Coordinates of C-alpha atoms in Angstrom, one line a residue:
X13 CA 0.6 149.0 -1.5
X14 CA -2.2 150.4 0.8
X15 CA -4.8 152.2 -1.4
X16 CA -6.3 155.3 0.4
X17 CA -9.3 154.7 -1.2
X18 CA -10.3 152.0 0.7
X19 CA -11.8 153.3 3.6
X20 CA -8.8 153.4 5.3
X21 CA -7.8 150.0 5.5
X22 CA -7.7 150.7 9.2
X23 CA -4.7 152.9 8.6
X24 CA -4.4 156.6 9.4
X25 CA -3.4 159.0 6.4
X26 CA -0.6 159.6 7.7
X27 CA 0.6 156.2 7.7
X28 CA -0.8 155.8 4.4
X29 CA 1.3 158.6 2.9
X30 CA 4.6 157.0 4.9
X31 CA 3.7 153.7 3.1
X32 CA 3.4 154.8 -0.4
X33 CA 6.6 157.4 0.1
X34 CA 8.6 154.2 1.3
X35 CA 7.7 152.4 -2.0
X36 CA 8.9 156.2 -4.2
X37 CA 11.7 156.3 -2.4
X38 CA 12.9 152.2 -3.3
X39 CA 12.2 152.9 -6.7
X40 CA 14.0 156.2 -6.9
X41 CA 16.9 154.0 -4.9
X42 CA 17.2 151.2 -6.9
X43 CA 16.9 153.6 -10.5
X44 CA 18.5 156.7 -9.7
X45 CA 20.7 156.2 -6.4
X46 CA 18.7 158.6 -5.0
X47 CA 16.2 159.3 -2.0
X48 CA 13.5 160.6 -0.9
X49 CA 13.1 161.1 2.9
X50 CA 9.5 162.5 5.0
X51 CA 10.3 165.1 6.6
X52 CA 6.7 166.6 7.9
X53 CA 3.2 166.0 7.5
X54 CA 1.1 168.8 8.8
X55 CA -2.5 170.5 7.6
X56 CA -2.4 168.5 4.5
X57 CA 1.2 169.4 3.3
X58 CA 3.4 166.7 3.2
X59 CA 7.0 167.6 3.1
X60 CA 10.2 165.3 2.0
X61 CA 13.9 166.1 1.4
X62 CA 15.7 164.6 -1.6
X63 CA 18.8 162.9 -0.7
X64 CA 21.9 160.6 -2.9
X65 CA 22.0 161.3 -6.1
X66 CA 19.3 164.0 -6.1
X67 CA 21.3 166.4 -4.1
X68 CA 22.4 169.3 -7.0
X69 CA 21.0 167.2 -10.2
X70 CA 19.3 169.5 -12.6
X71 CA 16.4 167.1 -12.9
X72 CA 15.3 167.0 -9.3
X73 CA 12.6 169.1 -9.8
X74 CA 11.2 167.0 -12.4
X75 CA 11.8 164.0 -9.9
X76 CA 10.0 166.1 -6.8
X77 CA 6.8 167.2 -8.9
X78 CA 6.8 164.1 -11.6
X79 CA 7.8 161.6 -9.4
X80 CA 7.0 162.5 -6.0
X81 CA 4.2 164.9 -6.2
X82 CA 2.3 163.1 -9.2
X83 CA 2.2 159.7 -7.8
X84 CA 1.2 161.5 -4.3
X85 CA -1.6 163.3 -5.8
X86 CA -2.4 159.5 -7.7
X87 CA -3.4 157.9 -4.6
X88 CA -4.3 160.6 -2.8
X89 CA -6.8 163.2 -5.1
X90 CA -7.9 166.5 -3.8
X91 CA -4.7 168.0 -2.1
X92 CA -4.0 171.1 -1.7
X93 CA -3.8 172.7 -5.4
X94 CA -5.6 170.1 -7.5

């Protein structure tokens, strides 16, 4: 995994962000049979669309703002509302 802590690693955030949302989105694949899919990144707000299994289960939101979100903010400290 690229840490975006590093200086960059000679990667931009963007790509950074795309990286660690590919590895989310395997995990939430091979667990769940869902997805999660990048959508936009623009002024610091990253938006993604949940997809497979996701679609209409009651615990999405926990898997958008637990999984998603949390590990986000992990790697990346000091968005927008923390």
């Amino acid at each position: 995994m690229i840490a975006p802590n590093q200086d960059g690693n000679g990667f931009t955030e963007e790509e950074r962000l795309k990286a660690l949302l590919e590895k989310i989105n395997a995990y939430i694949d091979h667990y769940h049979g869902g997805s999660v899919e990048w959508v936009s990144f623009d002024d610091r707000v990253l938006k993604v669309r949940l997809g497979g299994s996701c679609l209409g289960c009651p615990l999405s939101p926990s898997t958008l703002h637990g999984w998603v979100e949390g590990t986000i903010r992990q790697f990346f400290p000091g968005y927008p509302g923390d």
